Coordinates of C-alpha atoms and ligand atoms in Angstrom, one line a residue:
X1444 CA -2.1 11.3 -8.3
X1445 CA 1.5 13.0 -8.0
X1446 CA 4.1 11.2 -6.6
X1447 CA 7.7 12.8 -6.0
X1448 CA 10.9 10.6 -4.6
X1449 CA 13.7 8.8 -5.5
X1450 CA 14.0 7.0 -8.9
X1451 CA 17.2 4.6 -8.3
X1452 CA 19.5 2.1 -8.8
X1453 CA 19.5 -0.6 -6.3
X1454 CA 22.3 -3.0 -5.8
X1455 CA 21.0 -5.4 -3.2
X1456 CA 22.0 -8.6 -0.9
X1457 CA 19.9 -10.6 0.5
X1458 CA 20.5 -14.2 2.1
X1459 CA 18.3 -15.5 -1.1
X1460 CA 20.3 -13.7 -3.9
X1461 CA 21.4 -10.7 -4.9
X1462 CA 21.5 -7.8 -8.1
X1463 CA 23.0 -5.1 -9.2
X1464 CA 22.0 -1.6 -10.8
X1465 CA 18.8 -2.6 -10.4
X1466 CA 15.2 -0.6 -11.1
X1467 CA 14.3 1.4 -7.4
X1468 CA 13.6 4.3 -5.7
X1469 CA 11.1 5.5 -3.6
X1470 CA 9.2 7.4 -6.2
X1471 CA 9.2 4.4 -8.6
X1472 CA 8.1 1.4 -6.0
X1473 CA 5.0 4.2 -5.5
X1474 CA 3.8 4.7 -8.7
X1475 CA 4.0 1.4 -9.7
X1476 CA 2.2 -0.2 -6.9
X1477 CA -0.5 2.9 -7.4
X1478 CA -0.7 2.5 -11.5
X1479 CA -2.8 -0.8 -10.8
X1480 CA -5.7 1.3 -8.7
X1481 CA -4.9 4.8 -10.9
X1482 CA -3.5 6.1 -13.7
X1483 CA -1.9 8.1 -14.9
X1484 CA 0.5 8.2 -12.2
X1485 CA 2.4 11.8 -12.1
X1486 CA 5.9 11.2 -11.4
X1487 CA 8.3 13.8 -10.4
X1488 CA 12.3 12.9 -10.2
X1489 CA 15.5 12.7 -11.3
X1490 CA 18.1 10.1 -13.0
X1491 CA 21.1 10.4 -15.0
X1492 CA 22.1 10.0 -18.8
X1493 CA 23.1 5.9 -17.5
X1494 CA 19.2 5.2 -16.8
X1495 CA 18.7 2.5 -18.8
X1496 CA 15.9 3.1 -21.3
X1497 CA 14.4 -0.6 -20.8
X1498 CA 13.3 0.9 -17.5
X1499 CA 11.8 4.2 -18.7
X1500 CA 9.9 2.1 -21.0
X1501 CA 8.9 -0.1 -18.2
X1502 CA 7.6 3.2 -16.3
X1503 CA 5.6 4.0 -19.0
X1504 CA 4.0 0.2 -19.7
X1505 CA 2.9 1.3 -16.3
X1506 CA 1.1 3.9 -17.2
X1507 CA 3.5 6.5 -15.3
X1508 CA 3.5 9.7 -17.2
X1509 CA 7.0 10.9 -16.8
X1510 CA 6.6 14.6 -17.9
X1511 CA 8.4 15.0 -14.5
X1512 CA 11.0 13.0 -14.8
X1513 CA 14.2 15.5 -15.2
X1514 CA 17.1 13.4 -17.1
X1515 CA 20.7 15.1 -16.4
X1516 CA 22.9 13.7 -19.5
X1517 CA 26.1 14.2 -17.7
X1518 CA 25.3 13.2 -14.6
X1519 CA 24.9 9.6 -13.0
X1520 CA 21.4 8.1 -11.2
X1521 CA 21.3 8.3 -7.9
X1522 CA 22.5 4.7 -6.5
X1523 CA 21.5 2.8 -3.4
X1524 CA 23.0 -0.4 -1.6
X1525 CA 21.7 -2.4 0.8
X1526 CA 22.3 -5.8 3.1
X1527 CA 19.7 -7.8 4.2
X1528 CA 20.4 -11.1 6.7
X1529 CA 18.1 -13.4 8.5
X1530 CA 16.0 -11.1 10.1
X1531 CA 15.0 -9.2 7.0
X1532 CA 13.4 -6.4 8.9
X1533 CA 16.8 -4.7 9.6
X1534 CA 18.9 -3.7 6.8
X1535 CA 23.1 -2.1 6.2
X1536 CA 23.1 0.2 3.9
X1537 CA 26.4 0.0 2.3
X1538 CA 26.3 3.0 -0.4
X1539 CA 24.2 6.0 -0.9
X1540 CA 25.6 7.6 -4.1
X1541 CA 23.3 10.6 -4.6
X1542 CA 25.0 11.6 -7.7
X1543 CA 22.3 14.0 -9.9
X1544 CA 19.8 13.4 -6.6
X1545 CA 22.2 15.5 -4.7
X1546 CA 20.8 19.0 -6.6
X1547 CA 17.3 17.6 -7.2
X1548 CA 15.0 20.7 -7.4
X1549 CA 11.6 19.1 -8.2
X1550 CA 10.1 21.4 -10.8
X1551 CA 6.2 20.6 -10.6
X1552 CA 5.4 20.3 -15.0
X1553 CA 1.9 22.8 -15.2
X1554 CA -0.5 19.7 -15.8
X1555 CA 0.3 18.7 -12.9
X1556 CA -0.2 21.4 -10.3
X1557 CA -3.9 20.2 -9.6
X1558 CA -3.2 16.9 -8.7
X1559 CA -5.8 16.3 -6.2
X1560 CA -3.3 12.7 -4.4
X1561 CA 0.4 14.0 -3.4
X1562 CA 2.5 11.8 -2.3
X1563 CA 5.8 13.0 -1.2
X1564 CA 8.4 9.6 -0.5
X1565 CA 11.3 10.0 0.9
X1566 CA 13.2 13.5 0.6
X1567 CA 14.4 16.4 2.1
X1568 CA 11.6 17.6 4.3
X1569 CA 12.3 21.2 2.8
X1570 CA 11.9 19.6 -1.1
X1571 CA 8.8 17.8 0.3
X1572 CA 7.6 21.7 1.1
X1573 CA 8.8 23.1 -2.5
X1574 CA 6.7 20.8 -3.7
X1575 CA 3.6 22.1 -2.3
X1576 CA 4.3 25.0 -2.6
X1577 CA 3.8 24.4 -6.4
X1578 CA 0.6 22.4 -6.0
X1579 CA -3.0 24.5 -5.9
X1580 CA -5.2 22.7 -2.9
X1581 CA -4.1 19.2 -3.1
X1582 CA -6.9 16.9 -1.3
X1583 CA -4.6 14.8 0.1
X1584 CA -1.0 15.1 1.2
X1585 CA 0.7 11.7 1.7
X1586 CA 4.3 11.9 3.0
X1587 CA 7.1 9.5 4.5
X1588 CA 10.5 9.6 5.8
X1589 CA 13.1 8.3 7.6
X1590 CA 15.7 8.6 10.2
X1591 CA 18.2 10.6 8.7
X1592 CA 15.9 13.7 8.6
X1593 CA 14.5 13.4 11.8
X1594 CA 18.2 13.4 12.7
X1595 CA 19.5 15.4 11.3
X1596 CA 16.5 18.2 9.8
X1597 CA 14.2 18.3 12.8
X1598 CA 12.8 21.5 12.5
X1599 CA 12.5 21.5 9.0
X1600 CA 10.9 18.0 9.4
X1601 CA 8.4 19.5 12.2
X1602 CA 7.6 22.1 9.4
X1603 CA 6.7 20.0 6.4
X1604 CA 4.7 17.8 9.1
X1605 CA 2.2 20.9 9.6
X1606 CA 1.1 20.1 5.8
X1607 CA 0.9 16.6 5.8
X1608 CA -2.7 14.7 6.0
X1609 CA -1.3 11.6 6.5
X1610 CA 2.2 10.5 7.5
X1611 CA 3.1 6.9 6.6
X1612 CA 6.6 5.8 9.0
X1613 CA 8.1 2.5 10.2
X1614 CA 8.1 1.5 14.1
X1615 CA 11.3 2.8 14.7
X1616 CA 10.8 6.1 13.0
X1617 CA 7.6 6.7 14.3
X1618 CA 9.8 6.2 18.3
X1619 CA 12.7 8.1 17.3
X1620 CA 10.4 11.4 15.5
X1621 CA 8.1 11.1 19.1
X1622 CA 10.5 9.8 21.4
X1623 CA 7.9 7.4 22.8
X1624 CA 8.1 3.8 22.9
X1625 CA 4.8 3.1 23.1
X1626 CA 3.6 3.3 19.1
X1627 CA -0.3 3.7 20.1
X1628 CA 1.2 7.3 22.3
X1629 CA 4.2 7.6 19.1
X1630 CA 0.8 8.2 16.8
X1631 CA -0.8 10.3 19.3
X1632 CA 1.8 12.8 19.1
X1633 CA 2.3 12.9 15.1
X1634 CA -1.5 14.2 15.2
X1635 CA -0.6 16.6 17.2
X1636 CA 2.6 17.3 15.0
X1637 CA 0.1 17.8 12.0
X1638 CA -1.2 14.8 10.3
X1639 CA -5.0 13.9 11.1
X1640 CA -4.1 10.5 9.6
X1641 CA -1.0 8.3 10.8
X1642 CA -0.1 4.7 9.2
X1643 CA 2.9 2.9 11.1
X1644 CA 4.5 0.1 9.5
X1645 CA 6.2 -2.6 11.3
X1646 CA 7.4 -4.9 8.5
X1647 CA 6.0 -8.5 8.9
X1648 CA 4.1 -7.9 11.7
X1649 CA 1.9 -5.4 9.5
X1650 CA 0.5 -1.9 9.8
X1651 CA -1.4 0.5 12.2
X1652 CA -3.9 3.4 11.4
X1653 CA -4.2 5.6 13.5
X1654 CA -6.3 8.8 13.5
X1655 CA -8.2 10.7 16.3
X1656 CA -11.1 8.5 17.0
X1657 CA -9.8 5.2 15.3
X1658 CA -7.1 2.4 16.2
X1659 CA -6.9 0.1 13.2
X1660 CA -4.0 -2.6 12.9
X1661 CA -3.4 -5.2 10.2
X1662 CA -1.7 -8.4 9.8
X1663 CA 1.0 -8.7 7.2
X1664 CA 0.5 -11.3 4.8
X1665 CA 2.2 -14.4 5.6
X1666 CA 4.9 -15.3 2.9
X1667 CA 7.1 -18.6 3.2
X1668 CA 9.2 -16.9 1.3
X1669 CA 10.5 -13.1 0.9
X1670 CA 13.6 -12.6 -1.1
X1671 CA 13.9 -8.6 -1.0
X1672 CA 12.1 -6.7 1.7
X1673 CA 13.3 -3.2 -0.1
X1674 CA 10.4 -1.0 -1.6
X1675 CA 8.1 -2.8 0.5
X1676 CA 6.9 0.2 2.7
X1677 CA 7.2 2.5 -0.8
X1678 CA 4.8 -0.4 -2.3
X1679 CA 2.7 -0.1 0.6
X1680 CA 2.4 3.3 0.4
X1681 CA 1.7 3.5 -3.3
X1682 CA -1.2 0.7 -2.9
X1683 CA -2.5 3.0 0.1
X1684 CA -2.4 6.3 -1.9
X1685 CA -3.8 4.1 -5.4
X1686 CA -6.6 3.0 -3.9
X1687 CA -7.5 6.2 -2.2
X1688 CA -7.1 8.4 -5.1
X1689 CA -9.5 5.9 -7.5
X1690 CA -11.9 5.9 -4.9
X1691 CA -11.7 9.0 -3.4
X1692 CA -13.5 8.3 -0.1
X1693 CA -11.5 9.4 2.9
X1694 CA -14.2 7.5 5.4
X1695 CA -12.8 5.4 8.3
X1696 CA -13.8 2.3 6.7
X1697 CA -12.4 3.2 3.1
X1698 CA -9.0 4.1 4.9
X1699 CA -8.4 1.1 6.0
X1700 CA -9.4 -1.2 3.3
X1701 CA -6.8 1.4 2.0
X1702 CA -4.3 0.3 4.4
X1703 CA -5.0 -3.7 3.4
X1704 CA -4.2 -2.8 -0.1
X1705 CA -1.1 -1.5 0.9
X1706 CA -0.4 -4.2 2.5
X1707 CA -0.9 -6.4 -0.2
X1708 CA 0.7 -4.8 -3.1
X1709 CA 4.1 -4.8 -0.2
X1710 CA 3.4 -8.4 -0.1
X1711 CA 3.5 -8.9 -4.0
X1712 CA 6.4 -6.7 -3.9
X1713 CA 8.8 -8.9 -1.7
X1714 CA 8.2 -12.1 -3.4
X1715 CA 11.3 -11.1 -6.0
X1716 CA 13.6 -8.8 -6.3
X1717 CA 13.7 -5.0 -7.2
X1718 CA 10.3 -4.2 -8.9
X1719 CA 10.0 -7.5 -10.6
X1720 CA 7.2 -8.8 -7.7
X1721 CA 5.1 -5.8 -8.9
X1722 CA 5.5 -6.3 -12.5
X1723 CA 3.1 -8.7 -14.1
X1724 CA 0.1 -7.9 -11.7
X1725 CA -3.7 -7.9 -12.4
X1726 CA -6.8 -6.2 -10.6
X1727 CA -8.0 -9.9 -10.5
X1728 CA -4.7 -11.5 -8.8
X1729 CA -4.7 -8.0 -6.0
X1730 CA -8.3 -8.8 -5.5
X1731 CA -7.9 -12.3 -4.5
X1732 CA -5.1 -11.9 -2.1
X1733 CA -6.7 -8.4 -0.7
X1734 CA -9.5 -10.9 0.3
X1735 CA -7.6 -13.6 1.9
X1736 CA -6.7 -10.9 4.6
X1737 CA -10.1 -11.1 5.4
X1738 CA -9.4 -14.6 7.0
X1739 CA -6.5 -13.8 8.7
X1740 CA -8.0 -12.6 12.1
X1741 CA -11.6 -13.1 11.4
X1742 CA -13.3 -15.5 14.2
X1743 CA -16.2 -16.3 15.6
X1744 CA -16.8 -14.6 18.9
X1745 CA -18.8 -17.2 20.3
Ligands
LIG2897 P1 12.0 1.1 1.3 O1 12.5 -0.3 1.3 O2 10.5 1.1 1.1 O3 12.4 1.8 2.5 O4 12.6 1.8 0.1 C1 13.8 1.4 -0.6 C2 14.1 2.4 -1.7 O5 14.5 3.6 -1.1 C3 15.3 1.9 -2.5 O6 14.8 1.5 -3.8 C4 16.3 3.0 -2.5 O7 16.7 3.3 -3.8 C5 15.6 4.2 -1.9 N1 16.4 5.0 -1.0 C6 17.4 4.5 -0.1 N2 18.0 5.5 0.5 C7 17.4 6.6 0.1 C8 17.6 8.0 0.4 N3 18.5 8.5 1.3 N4 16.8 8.9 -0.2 C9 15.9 8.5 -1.1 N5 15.7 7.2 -1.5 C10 16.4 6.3 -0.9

């Protein structure tokens, strides 16, 4: 599995604390939620000479082969920072220093070019094509984005759509992209936009899979307490794109067991701040609470 995206520093604010210069990006929220289905996880960024080496060590605890990972000495990481209040499903960002991310040309290493899982986070949809265009006959393409490109890079956007098997977005992207309010006619469009697979997150109200004979929608796991919402859609998507690459079973049903990983590796992920809520994982402790979603909204129909 190749994953290629952001590898940050987050300084963050939430009602429940706060840090700075933390470990993020949408690249590394991926391939650590995926390193506990797969590994290795092929990562493809950038960061500068200031990323600390604690966190490149981390990465590769994690089993994230950073062959990809291009370090600019003289340059600075690309730094992120965000608000969160109350309702922790909106967010300020307050700073978006792109620093080295601002001439990121994602070179694709040649061990990587047959990675059969891409996932491409959250870039410019013309690097997201660059980056295929390196790849020989990926099985899957996985891809995200946000608002800013569909502002502001539509037709490029509409392009990289044409190559994407599955597109993963939030509620609000998914209505601005489609301009429809309805999010069961917003998915509808996006397969006719490209993707034969659409997943629309909608924070703690959970997920939605949509393809062209299937409607699937999950709860999100019920947390008395979140204390950083960011990464979770990255960790969602890197648990949705981990478990499908181990498996490798595209079936209806193995999608979305996919998408309840997904959601509960973004559960794990918003317990504590920046990556620490993915850190000390097991297969056994994903297991268990991948299981408890069974009970959610199972009932008896008599
Ligand atoms: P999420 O909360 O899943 O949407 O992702 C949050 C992560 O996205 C943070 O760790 C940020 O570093 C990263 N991020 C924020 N803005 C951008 C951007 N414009 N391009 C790439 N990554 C970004």
């Amino acid at each position: 599995m190749l994953v290629v995206g952001s590898v940050a520093l987050d300084t963050v604010e939430t009602p429940f604390g706060s840090v700075k210069m933390a470990l993020g990006g949408s690249a590394t929220y991926i391939a650590v939620a995926a390193s506990y289905f797969s590994a290795p996880i092929r990562l493809v960024g950038v960061v500068g000479g200031d990323f600390p080496k604690k966190h490149i060590e981390f990465l590769e605890e994690r089993n994230v082969d950073l062959d990809g990972l291009q370090i600019v000495q003289e340059g600075k990481t690309f730094h992120w920072a965000g608000k969160y209040h109350y309702d922790m499903n909106a967010r300020d960002t307050l700073t978006t220093d792109l620093n080295v991310f601002e001439k990121f040309d994602p070179r694709i290493p040649d061990g990587y070019k047959r990675s059969s899982y891409v996932c491409l986070g959250n870039i410019d949809p013309v690097l997201q094509r660059q980056v295929l265009d390196q790849i020989q006959k990926p099985r899957l393409v996985i891809g995200d984005t946000m608002n800013y490109w569909i502002e502001h890079k539509p037709k490029e956007l509409a392009e990289t759509l044409k190559v994407m098997d599955v597109i993963i977005v939030n509620d609000a992207e998914a209505r601005l992209l489609t301009k429809e309010p309805s999010l069961l006619k917003a998915s509808k469009r996006m397969i006719e936009m490209g993707p034969k697979i659409v997943i629309i997150k909608k924070g703690e109200h959970g997920a939605m899979l949509v393809t062209e004979d299937m409607v699937f929608s999950a709860p999100a796991y019920p947390l008395e307490n979140i204390f950083d919402p960011t990464g979770a859609g990255d960790s969602f998507a890197g648990g949705f794109v981990g478990w499908l690459a181990k498996t490798d079973d595209l079936s209806s049903n193995n999608l979305k067991r996919a998408v309840i990983y997904g959601s509960t590796l973004a559960s794990f992920c918003v317990e504590k701040f920046s990556v620490d809520g993915l850190r000390d994982l097991s297969y056994l402790k994903i297991q268990d609470r991948f299981r408890s979603f069974l009970d959610l909204s199972r009932f008896d129909e008599r």
